[in-house]
Coordinates of C-alpha atoms and ligand atoms in Angstrom, one line a residue:
X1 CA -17.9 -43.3 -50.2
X2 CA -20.2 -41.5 -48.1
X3 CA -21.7 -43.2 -45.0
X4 CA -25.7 -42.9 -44.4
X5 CA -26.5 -41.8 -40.8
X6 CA -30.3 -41.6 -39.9
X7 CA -30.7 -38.0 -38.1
X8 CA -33.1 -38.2 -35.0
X9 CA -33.1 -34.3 -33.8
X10 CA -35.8 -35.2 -31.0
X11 CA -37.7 -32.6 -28.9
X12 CA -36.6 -29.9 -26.3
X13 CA -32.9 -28.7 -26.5
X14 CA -32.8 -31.9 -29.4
X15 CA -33.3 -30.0 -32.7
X16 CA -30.8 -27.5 -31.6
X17 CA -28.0 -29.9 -30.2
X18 CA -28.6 -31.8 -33.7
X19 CA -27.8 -29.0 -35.7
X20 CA -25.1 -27.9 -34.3
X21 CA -23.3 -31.6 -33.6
X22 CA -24.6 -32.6 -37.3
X23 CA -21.9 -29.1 -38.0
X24 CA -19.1 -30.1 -36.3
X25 CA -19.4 -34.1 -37.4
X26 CA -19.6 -32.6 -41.1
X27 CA -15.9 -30.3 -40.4
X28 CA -14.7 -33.6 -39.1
X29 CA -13.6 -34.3 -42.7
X30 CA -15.8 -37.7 -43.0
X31 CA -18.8 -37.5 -46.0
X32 CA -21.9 -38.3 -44.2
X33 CA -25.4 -38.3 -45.9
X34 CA -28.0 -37.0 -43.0
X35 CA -31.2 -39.3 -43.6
X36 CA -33.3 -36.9 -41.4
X37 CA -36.2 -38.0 -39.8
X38 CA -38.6 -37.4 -37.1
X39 CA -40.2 -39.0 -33.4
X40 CA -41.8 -38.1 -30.3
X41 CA -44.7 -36.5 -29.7
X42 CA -44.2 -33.6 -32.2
X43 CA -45.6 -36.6 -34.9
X44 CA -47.9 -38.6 -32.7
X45 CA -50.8 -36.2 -34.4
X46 CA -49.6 -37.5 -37.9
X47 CA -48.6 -40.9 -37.7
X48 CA -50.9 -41.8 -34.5
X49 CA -47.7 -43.2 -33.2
X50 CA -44.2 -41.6 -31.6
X51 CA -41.8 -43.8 -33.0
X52 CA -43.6 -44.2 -36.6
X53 CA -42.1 -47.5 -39.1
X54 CA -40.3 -45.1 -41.7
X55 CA -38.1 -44.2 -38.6
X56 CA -37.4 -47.9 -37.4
X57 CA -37.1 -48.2 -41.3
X58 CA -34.1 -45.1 -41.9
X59 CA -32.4 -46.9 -38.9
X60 CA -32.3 -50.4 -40.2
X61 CA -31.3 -49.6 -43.9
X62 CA -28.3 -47.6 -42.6
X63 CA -27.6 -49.1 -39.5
X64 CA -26.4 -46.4 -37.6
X65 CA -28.4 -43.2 -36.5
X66 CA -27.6 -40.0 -33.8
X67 CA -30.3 -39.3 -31.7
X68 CA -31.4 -36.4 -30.0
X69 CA -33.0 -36.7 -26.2
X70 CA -37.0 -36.9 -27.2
X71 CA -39.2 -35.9 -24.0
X72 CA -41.4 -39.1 -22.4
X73 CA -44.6 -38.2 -20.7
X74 CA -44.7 -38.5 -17.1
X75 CA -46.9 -41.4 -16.1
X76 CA -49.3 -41.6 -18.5
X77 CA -49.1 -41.2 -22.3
X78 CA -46.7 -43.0 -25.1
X79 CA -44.3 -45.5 -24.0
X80 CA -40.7 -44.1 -23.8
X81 CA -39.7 -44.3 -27.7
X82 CA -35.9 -44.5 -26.3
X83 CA -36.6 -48.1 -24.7
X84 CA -39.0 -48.9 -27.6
X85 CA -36.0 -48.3 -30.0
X86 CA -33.5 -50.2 -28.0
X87 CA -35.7 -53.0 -27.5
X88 CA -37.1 -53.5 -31.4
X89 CA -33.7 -52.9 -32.7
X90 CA -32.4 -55.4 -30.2
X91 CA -29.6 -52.8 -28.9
X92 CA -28.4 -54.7 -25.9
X93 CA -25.1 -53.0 -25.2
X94 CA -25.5 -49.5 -23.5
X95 CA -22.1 -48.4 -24.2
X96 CA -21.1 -45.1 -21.4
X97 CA -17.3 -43.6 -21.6
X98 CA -16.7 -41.0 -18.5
X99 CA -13.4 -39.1 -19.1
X100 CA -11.7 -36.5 -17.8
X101 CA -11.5 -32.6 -19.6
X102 CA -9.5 -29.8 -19.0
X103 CA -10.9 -26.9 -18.3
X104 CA -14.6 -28.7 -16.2
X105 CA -14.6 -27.4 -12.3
X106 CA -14.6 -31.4 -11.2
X107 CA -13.6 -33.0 -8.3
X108 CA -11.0 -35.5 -10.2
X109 CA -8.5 -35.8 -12.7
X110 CA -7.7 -38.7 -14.8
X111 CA -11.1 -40.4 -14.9
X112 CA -11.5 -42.6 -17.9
X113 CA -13.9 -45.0 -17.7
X114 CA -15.9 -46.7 -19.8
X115 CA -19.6 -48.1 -18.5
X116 CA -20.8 -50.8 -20.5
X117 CA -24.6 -51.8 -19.1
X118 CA -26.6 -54.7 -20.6
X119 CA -29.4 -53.1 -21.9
X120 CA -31.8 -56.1 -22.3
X121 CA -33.0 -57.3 -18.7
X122 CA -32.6 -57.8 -15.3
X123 CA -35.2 -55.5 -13.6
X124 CA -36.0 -53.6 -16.6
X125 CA -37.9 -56.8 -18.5
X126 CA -41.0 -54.7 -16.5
X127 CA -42.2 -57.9 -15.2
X128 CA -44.0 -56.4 -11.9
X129 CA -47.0 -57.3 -10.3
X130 CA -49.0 -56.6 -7.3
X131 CA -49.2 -59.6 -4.8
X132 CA -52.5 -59.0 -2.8
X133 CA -53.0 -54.9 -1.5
X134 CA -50.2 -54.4 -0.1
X135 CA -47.2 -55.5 -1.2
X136 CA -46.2 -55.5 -4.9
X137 CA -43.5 -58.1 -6.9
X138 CA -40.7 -56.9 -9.3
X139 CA -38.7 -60.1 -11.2
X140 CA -35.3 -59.7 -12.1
X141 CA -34.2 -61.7 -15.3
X142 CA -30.8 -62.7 -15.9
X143 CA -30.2 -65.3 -18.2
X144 CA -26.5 -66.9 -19.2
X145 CA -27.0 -65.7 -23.0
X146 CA -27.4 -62.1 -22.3
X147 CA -24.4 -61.6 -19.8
X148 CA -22.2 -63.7 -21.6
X149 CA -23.1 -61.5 -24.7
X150 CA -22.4 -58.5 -23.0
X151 CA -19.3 -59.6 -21.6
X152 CA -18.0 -60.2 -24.5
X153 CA -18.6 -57.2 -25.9
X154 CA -16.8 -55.6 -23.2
X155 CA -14.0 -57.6 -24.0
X156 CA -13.9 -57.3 -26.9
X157 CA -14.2 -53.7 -27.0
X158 CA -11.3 -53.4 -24.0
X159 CA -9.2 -55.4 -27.1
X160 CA -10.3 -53.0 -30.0
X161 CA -9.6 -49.9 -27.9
X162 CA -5.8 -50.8 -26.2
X163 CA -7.8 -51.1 -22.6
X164 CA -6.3 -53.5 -20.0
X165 CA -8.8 -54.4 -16.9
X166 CA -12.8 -55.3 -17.3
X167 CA -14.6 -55.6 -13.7
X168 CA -17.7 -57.4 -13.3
X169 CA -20.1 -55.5 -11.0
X170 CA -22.5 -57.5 -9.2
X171 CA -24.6 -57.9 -5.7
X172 CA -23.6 -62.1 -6.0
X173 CA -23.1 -62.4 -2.1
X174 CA -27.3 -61.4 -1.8
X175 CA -28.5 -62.6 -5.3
X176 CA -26.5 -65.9 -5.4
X177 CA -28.8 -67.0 -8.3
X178 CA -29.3 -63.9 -10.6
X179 CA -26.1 -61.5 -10.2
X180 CA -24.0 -65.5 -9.4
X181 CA -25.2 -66.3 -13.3
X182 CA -24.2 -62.7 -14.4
X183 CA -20.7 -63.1 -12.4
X184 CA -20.3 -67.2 -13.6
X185 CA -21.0 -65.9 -17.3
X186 CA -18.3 -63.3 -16.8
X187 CA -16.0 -65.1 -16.2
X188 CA -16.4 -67.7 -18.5
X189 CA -15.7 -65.1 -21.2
X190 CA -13.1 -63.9 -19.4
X191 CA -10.8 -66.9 -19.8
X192 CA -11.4 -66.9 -23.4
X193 CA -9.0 -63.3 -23.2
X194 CA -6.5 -64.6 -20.1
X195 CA -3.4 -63.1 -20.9
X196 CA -4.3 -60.2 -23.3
X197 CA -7.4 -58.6 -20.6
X198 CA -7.3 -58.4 -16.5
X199 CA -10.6 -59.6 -15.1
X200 CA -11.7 -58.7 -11.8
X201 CA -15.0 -58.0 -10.0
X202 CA -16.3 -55.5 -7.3
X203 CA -19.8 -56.0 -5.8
X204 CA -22.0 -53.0 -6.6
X205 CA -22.0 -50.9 -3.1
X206 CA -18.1 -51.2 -2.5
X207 CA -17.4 -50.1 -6.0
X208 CA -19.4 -46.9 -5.7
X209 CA -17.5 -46.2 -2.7
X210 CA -13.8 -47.1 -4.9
X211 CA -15.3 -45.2 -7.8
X212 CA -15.9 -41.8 -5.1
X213 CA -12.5 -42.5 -3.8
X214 CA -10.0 -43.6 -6.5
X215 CA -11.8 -43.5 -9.8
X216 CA -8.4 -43.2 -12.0
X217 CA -7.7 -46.9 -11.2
X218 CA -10.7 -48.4 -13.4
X219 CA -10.9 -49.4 -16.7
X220 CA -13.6 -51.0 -18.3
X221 CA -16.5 -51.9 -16.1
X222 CA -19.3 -54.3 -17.3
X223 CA -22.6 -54.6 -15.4
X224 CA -26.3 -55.8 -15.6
X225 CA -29.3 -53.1 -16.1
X226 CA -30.2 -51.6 -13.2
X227 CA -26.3 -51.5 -11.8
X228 CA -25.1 -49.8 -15.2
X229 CA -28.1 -47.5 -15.3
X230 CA -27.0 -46.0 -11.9
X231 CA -22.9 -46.3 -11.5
X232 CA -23.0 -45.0 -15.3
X233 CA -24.7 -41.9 -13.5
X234 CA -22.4 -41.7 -11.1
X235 CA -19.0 -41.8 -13.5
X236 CA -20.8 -39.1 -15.6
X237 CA -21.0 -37.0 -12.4
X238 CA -17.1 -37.3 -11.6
X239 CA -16.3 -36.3 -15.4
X240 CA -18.8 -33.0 -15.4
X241 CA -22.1 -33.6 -15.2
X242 CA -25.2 -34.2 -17.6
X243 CA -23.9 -32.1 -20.4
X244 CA -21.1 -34.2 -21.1
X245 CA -21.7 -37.5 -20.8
X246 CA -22.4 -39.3 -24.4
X247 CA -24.0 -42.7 -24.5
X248 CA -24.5 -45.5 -27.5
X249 CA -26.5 -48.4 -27.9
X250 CA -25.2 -50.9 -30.1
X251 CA -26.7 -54.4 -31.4
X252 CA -25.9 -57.2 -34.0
X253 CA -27.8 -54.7 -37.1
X254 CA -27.7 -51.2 -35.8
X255 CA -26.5 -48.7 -33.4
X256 CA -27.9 -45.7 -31.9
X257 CA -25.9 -43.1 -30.3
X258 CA -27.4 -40.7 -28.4
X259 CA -26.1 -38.4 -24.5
X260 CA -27.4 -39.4 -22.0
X261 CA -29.1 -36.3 -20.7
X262 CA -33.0 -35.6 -21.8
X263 CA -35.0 -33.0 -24.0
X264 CA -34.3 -30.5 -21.1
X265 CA -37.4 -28.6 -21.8
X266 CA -37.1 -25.1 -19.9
X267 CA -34.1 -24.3 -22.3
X268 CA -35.4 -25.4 -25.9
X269 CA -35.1 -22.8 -28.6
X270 CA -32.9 -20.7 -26.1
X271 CA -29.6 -21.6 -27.7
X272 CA -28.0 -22.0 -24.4
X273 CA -27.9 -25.8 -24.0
X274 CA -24.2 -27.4 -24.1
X275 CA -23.9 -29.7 -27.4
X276 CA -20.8 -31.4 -25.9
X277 CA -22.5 -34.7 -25.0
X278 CA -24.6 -35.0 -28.9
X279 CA -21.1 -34.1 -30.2
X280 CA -19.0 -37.0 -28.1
X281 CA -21.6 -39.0 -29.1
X282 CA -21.5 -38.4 -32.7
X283 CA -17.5 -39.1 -32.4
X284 CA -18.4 -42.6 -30.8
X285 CA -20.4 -43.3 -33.8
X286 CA -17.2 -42.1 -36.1
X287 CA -15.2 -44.9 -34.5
X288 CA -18.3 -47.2 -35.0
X289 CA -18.5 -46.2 -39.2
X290 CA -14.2 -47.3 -38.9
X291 CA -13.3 -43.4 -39.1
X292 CA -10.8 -42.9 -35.7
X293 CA -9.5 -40.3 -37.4
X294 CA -11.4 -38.6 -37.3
X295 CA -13.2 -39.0 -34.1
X296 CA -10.0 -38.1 -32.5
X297 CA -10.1 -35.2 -34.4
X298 CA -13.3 -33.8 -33.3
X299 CA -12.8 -34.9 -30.0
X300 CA -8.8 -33.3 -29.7
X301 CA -11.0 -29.8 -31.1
X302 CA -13.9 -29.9 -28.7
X303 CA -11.7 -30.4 -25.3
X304 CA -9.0 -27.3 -27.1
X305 CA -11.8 -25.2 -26.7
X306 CA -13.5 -26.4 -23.4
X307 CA -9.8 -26.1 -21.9
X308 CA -9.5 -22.6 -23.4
X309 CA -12.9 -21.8 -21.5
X310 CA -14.0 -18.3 -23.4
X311 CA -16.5 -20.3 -25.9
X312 CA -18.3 -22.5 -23.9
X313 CA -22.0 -22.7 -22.5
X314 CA -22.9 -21.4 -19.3
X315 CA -23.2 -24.8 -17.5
X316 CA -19.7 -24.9 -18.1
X317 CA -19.3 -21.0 -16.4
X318 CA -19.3 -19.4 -20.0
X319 CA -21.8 -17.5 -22.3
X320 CA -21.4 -18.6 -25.2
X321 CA -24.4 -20.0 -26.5
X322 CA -25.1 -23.6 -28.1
X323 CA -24.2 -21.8 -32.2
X324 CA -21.2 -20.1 -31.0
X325 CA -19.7 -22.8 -29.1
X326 CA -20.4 -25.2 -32.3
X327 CA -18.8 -22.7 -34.2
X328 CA -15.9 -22.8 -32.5
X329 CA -15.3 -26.5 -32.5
X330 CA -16.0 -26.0 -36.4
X331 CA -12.9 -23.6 -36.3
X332 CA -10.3 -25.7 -34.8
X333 CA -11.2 -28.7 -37.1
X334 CA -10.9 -26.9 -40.0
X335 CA -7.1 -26.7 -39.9
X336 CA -6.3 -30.3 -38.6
X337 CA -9.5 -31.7 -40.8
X338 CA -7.3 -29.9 -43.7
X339 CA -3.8 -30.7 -42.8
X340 CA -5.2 -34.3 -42.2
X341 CA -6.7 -34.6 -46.1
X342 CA -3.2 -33.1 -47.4
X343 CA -1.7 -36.0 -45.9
X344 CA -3.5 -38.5 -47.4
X345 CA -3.4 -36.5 -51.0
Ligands
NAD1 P1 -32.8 -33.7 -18.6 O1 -31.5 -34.4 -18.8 O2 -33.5 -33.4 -19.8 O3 -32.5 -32.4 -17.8 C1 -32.1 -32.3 -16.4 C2 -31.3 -31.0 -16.2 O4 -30.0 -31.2 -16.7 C3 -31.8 -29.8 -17.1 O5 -32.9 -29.1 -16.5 C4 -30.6 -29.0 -17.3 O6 -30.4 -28.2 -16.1 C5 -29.5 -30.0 -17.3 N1 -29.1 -30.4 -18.7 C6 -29.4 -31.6 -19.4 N2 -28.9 -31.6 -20.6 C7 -28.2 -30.4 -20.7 C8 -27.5 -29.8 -21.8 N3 -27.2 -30.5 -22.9 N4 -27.0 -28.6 -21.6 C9 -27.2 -27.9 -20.5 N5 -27.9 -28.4 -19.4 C10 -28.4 -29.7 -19.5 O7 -33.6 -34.6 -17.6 P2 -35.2 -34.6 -17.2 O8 -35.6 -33.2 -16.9 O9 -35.3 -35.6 -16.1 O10 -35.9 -35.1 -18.5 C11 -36.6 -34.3 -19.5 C12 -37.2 -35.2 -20.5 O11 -36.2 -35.9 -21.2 C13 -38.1 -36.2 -19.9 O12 -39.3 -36.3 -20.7 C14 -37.3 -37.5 -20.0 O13 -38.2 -38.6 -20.1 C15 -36.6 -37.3 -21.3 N6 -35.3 -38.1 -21.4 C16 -35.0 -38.6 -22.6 C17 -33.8 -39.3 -22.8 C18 -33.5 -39.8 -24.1 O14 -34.0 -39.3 -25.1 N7 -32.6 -40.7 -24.3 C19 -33.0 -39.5 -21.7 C20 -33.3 -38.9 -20.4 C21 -34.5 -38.2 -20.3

């Protein structure tokens, strides 16, 4: 049976990342029915809204939609429909795998991490005020519910995916309180998986420096907003940058998956933009639909021809451009898609 994805293309380099990931996820042997629909400011004149209902609407009828960067005004203008979405939906794990590739001029081998940041609070609840002229107040929510939830979704995902270690990453020696209840909640959870999952925990600043130094020796590491926002950064740039670093945000009713990087503006309609993060994220959402399979396959295809090098984008020192590179994902799977359906013939 086919599975129904909603299709967010977004603005900037979006629609053209879309098109060509939508490709490759279609060679990846899965049926998928591409609900396509549009947000951002390309409909604001229409709908008097960026993120209009029928697009909230596509998302909770199929559960599951890929998402192109869409551009957020600077400072003034619509609210960022990418936090809108998370928020409505209720998307409260921001899950962020950094691994290594052959072929990317990195600093480090054998990265292979996966970030997963509550997506829900601490000090993005936007709670901020001024106190008097000059000084001005941010509050920083943690409750038990939320980091417990999140935990357990990192443990439970460490389970699901043969992983071995979660660390908790906090700042509990300053913020005994807040990052203590995020810590405390950890590790509740993690006595529910003693024996099957290592827990362990690294305060925020020290495991920057570890992650600079010796990233190969984490695992799975689980950490409030504002921490996950900027270590998840960080892990991206160790693996290659921007370009490839795919992201999803999963709840109880949907999931969104969607790279990291924005609408990049100064390259839309160029066909030069590097589809790899749209594409890895797209193979995250295969596992999420039940379909390893083929996620592996798509993934095993994409890394053949970054590690080959001559089809690639120029961020990754080739010319090809954002079509070409597609096309030669599209290629490869279309000998291991095939072999892979005569199997189960
Ligand atoms: P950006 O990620 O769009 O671009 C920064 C730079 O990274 C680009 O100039 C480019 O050099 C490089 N880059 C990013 N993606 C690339 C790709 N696929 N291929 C090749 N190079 C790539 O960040 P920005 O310039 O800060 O943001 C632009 C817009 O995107 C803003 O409006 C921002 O709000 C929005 N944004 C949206 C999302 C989202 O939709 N989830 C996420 C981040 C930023």
């Amino acid at each position: 049976m086919a599975h129904r994805v909603t299709l967010i293309p977004g603005d900037g380099i979006g629609p053209e990342l879309a098109e060509a990931s939508r490709r490759v996820l279609d060679a990846s042997g899965v049926e998928i029915e591409w609900e396509v629909v549009d947000a951002g400011e390309g409909v604001m004149a229409e709908y008097g809204t960026p993120l209009p209902e029928h697009v909230l609407e596509s998302i909770i009828r199929n559960k599951v939609a890929l998402k192109g960067p869409i551009t957020t005004p600077v400072g003034e203008g619509f609210r960022s429909v990418n936090v809108t979405l998370r928020q409505t939906l209720g998307l409260y794990a921001n899950l962020r795998p950094a691994r290594s590739m052959k072929g990317l001029d990195t600093r480090y081998e054998g990265v292979d991490l996966i970030i997963v940041r509550e997506n829900t609070e601490d000090l993005y609840a936007g709670i901020e005020h001024r106190v008097g002229r000059d000084a001005a107040e941010s509050i920083k929510i943690i409750t038990r519910e939320a980091s417990e939830r999140i935990a357990r979704f990192a443990f439970e995902y460490a389970v699901a995916n043969g992983r071995h270690t979660v660390t908790a990453v906090h700042k509990a020696n300053i913020m005994k309180l807040s990052d203590g209840l995020f810590l405390e909640s950890c590790r509740t959870v993690a006595a529910e998986y003693e024996g099957r999952i290592a827990f362990e925990d690294r305060i925020v600043d020290n495991m920057c420096m570890q992650l600079v130094q010796k990233p190969e020796q984490y695992d799975v590491l689980v950490l409030p907003n504002l921490y996950g926002d900027i270590v998840s950064d960080l892990a991206a740039g160790l693996v290659g940058g921007l370009g490839v670093a795919p992201g999803a945000n999963i709840g109880p009713d949907a999931a969104v998956f969607e790279p990291v990087h924005g609408s990049a503006p100064k390259y839309a309609g160029l066909d030069r933009a590097n589809p790899t993060a749209l594409i890895l994220s797209g193979a995250l959402m295969l596992r999420h639909l039940g379909r390893p399979d083929a996620a592996e396959r798509v993934e095993t295809a994409l890394r053949a021809v970054i590690a080959e090098g001559r089809t690639v984008t120029s961020d990754l020192g080739g010319s090809a451009g954002t079509t070409q590179f597609a096309d030669a994902i599209v290629d490869r799977l279309a000998s291991t898609t095939a072999s892979a359906a005569a199997r189960t013939n």
